[in-house]
mmCIF file of C-alpha atoms in Angstrom:
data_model
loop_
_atom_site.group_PDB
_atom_site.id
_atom_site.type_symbol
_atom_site.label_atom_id
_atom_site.label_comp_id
_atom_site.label_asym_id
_atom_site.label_seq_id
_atom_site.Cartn_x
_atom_site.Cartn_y
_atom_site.Cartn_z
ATOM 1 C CA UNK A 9 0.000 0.000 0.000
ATOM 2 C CA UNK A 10 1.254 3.703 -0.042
ATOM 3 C CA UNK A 11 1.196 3.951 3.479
ATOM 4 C CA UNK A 12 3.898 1.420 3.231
ATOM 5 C CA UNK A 13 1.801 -1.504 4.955
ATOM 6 C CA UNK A 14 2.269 -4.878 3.602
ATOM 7 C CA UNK A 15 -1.822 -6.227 3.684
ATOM 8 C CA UNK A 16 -1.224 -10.150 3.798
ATOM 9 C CA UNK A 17 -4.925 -11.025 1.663
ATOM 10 C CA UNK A 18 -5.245 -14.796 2.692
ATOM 11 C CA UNK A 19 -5.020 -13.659 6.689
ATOM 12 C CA UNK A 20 -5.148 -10.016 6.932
ATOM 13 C CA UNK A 21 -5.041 -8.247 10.159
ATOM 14 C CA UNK A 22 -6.566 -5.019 10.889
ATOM 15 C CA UNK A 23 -3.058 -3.423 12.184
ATOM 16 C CA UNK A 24 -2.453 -3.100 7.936
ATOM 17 C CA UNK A 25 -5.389 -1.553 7.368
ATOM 18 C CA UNK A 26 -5.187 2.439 6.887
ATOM 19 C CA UNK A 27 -8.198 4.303 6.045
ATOM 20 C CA UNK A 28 -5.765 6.454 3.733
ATOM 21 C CA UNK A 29 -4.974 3.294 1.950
ATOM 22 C CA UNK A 30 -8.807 2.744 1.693
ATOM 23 C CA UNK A 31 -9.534 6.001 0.335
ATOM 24 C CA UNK A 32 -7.032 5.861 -2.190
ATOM 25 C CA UNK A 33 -8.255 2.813 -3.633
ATOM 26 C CA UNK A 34 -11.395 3.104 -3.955
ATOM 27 C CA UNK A 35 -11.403 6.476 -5.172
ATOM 28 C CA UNK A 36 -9.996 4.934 -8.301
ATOM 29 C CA UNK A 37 -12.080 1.939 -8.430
ATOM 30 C CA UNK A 38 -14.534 2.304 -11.090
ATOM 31 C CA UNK A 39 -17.861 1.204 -10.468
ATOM 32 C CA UNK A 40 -19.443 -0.963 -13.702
ATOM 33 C CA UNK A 41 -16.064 -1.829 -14.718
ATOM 34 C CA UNK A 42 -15.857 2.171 -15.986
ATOM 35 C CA UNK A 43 -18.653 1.677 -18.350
ATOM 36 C CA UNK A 44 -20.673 5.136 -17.309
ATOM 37 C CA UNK A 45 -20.924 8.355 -19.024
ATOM 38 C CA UNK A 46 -19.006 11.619 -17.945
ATOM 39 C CA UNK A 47 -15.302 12.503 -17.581
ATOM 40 C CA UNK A 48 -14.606 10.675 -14.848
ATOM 41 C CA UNK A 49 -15.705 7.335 -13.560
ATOM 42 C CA UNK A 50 -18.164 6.620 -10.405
ATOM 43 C CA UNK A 51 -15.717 5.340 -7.889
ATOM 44 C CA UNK A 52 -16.561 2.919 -5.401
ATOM 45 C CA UNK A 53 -15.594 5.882 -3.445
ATOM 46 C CA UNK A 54 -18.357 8.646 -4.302
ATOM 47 C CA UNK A 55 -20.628 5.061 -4.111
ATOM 48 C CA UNK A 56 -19.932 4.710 -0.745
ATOM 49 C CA UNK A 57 -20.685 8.450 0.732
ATOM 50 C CA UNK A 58 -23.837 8.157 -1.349
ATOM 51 C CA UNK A 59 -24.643 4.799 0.364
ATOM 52 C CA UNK A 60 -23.911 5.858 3.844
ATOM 53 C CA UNK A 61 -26.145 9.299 3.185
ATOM 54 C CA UNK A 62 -28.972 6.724 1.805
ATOM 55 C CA UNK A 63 -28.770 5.110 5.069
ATOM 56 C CA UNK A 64 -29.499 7.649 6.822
ATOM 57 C CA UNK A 65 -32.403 9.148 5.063
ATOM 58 C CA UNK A 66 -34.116 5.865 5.453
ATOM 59 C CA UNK A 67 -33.940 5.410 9.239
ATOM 60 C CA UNK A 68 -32.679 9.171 10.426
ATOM 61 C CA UNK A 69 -31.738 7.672 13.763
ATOM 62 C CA UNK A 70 -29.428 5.451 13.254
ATOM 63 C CA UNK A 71 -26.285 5.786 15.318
ATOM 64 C CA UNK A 72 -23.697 7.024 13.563
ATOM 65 C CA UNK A 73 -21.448 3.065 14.195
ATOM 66 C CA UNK A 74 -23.579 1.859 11.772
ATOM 67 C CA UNK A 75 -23.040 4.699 9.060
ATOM 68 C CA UNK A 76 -19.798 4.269 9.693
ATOM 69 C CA UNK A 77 -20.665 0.530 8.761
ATOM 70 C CA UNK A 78 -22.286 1.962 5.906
ATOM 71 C CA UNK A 79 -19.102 4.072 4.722
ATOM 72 C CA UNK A 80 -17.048 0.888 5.105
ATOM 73 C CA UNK A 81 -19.289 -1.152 3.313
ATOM 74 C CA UNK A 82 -17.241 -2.430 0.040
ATOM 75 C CA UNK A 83 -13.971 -1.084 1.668
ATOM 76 C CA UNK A 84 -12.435 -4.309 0.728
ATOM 77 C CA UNK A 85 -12.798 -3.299 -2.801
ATOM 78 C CA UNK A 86 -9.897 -1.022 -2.014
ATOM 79 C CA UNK A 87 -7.697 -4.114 -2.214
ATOM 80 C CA UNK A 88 -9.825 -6.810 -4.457
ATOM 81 C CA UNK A 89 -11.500 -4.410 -6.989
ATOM 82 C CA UNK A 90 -15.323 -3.851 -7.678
ATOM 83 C CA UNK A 91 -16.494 -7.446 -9.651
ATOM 84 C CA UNK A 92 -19.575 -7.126 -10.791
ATOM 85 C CA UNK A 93 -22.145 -9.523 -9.339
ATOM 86 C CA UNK A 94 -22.747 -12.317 -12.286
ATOM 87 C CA UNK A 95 -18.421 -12.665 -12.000
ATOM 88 C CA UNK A 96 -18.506 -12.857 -8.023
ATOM 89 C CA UNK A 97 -21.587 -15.638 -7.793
ATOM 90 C CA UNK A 98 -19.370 -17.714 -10.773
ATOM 91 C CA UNK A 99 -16.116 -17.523 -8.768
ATOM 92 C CA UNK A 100 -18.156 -19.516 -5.801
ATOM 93 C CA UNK A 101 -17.648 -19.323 -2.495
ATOM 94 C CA UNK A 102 -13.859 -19.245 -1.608
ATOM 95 C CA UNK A 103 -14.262 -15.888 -3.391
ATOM 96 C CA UNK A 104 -16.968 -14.958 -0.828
ATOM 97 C CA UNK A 105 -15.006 -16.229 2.111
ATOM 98 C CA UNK A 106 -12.055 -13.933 0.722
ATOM 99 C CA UNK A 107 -13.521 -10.928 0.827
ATOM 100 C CA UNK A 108 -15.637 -11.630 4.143
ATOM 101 C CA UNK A 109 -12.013 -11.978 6.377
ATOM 102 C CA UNK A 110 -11.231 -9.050 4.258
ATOM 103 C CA UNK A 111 -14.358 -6.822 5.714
ATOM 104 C CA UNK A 112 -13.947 -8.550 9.173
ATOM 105 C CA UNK A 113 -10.280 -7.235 9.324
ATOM 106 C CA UNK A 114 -11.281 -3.768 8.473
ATOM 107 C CA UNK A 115 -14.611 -3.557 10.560
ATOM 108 C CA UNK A 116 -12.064 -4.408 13.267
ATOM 109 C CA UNK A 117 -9.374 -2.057 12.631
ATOM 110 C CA UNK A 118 -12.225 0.605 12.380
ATOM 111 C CA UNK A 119 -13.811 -0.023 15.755
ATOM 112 C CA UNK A 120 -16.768 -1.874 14.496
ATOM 113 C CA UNK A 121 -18.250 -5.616 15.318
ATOM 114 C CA UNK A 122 -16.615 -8.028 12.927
ATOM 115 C CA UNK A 123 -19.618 -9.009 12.136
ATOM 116 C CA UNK A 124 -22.523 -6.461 11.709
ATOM 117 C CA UNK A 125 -26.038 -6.804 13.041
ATOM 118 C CA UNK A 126 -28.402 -8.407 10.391
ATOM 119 C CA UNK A 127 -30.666 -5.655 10.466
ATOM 120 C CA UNK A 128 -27.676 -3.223 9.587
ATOM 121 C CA UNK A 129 -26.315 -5.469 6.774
ATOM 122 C CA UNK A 130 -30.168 -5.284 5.107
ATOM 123 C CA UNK A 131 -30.563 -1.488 5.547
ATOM 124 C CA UNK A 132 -27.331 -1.207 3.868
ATOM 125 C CA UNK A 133 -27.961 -3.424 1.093
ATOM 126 C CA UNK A 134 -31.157 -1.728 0.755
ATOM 127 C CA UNK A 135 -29.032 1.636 -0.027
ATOM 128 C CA UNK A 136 -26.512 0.058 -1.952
ATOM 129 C CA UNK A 137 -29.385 -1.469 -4.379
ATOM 130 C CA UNK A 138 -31.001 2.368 -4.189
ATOM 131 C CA UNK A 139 -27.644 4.113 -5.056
ATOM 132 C CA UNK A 140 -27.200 1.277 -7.565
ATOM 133 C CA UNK A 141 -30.792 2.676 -9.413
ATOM 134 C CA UNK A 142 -29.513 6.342 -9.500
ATOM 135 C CA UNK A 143 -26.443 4.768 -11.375
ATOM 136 C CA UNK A 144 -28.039 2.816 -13.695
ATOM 137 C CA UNK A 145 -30.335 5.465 -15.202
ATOM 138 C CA UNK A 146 -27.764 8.360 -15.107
ATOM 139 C CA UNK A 147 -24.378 6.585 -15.910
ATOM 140 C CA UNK A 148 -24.920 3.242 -17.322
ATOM 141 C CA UNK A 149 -27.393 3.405 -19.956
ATOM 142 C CA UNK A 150 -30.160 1.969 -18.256
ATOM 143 C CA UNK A 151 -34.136 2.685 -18.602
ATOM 144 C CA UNK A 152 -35.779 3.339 -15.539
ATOM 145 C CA UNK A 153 -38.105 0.427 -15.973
ATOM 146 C CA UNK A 154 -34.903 -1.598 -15.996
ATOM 147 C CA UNK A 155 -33.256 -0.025 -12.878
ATOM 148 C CA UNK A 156 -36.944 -0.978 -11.010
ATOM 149 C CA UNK A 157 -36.409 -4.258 -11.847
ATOM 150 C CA UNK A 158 -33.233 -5.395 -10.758
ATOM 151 C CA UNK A 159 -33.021 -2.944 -8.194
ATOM 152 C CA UNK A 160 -36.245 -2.020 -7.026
ATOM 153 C CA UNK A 161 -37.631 1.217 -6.395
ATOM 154 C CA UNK A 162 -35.377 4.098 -4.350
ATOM 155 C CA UNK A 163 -36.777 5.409 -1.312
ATOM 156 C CA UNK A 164 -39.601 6.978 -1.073
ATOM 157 C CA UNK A 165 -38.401 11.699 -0.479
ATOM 158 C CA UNK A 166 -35.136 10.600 -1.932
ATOM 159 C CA UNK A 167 -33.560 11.978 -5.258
ATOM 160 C CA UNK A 168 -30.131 11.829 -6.440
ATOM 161 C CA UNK A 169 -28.233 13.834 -9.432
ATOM 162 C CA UNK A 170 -25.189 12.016 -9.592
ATOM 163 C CA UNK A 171 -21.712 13.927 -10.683
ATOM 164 C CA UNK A 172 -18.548 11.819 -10.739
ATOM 165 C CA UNK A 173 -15.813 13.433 -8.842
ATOM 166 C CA UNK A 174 -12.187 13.623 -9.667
ATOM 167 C CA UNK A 175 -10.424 10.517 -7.705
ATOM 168 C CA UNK A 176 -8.343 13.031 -5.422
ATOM 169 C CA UNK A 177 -12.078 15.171 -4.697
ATOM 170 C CA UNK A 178 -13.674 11.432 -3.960
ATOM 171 C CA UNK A 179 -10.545 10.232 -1.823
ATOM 172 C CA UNK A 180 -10.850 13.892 0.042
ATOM 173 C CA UNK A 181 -14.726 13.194 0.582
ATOM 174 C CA UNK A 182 -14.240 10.221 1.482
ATOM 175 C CA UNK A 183 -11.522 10.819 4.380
ATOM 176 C CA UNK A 184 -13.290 13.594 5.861
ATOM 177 C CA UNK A 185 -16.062 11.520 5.934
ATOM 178 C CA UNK A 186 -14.340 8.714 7.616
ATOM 179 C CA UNK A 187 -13.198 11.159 10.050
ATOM 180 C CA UNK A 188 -16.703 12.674 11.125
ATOM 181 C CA UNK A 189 -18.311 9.309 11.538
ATOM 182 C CA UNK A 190 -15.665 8.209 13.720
ATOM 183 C CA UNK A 191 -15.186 10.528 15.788
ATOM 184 C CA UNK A 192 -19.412 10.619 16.031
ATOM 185 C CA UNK A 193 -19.656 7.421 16.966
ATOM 186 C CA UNK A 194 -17.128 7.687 20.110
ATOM 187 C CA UNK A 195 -13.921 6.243 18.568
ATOM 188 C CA UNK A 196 -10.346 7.414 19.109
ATOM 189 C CA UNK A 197 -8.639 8.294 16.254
ATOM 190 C CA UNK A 198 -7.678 5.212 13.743
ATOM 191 C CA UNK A 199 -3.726 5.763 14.428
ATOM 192 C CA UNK A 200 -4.457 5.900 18.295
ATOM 193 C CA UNK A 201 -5.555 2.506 18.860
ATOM 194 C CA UNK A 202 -2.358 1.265 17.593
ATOM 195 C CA UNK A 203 -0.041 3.234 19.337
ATOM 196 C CA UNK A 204 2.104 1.449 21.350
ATOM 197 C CA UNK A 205 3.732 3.927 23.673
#
């Protein structure tokens, strides 16, 4: 990584994980392989601030752990890349078992249960599948009756005019984000909890 940390992918621990590192990637991670209008691609990046602001339009209360859950969602794609779905589900399940001790390291490293609640992983795969819709019909050439049917309806008060960002504007976002969530939810800074003096 840039940061200089050596991520080992078949047993990564959460002392390699860097939320610069995270940033970085996925603000050049394309989302649908680059295959959207505009002068820039939708990073995974920009994806995931939209996802974590979906989340909380849906259930205004949440605490902000779980946006911060949210935020983090495909932070794994920092290091693995954004597959789209039909190439994940034919790589089978030592694929999925990858990336899981991937997101467990990093929900870890973050402050966060390795494993998160049901209900949270739901809520945020409802906003992922909503953020997904605004993609399709603005980006990726979809109609809107197509974007209803694989990805259902957005939620209901919620409208979204998408812009891809620059990569360094998206990593910025994305950081600062990071940072407000974080510190929101009660947890000491990211390099604090590794300090060993």
């Amino acid at each position: 990584m840039l940061s200089g940390r050596r991520l080992d992918l078949l047993d990564p621990s959460p002392m390699d994980i860097e939320i610069e590192d995270i940033a970085h990637g996925l603000a050049r991670v394309a989302r649908w392989n680059g295959q959207t209008l505009g002068d820039h691609a939708f990073s995974v990046a920009q994806h995931s601030l939209v996802v974590e602001e979906i989340v909380a339009h849906i259930q205004p209360d949440i605490a902000p752990k779980w946006r911060l859950a949210a935020l983090l969602h495909d932070a794994a794609e920092y290091v693995i890349g954004d597959m789209i779905s039909p190439f994940k589900a034919a790589l089978g399940f030592d694929y999925k078992v990858f990336e899981e001790r991937l997101e467990t390291a990093i929900h870890v490293r973050f402050g966060l249960p390795a494993k998160p609640p049901a209900w949270v992983k739901t809520l945020i795969k409802q906003a992922d599948h909503a953020c997904a819709h605004f993609e399709a019909t603005q980006l990726a050439g979809f109609s809107k009756a197509e974007a209803l049917d694989f990805f259902g309806a957005p939620p209901e008060g919620y409208d979204l005019r998408i812009e891809p960002l620059p990569p360094s504007q998206a990593q910025e976002r994305y950081v600062q984000r990071y940072h407000v969530l974080s510190e929101a939810a009660g947890f000491a800074p990211a390099d604090a909890a590794f300090d060993t003096e």
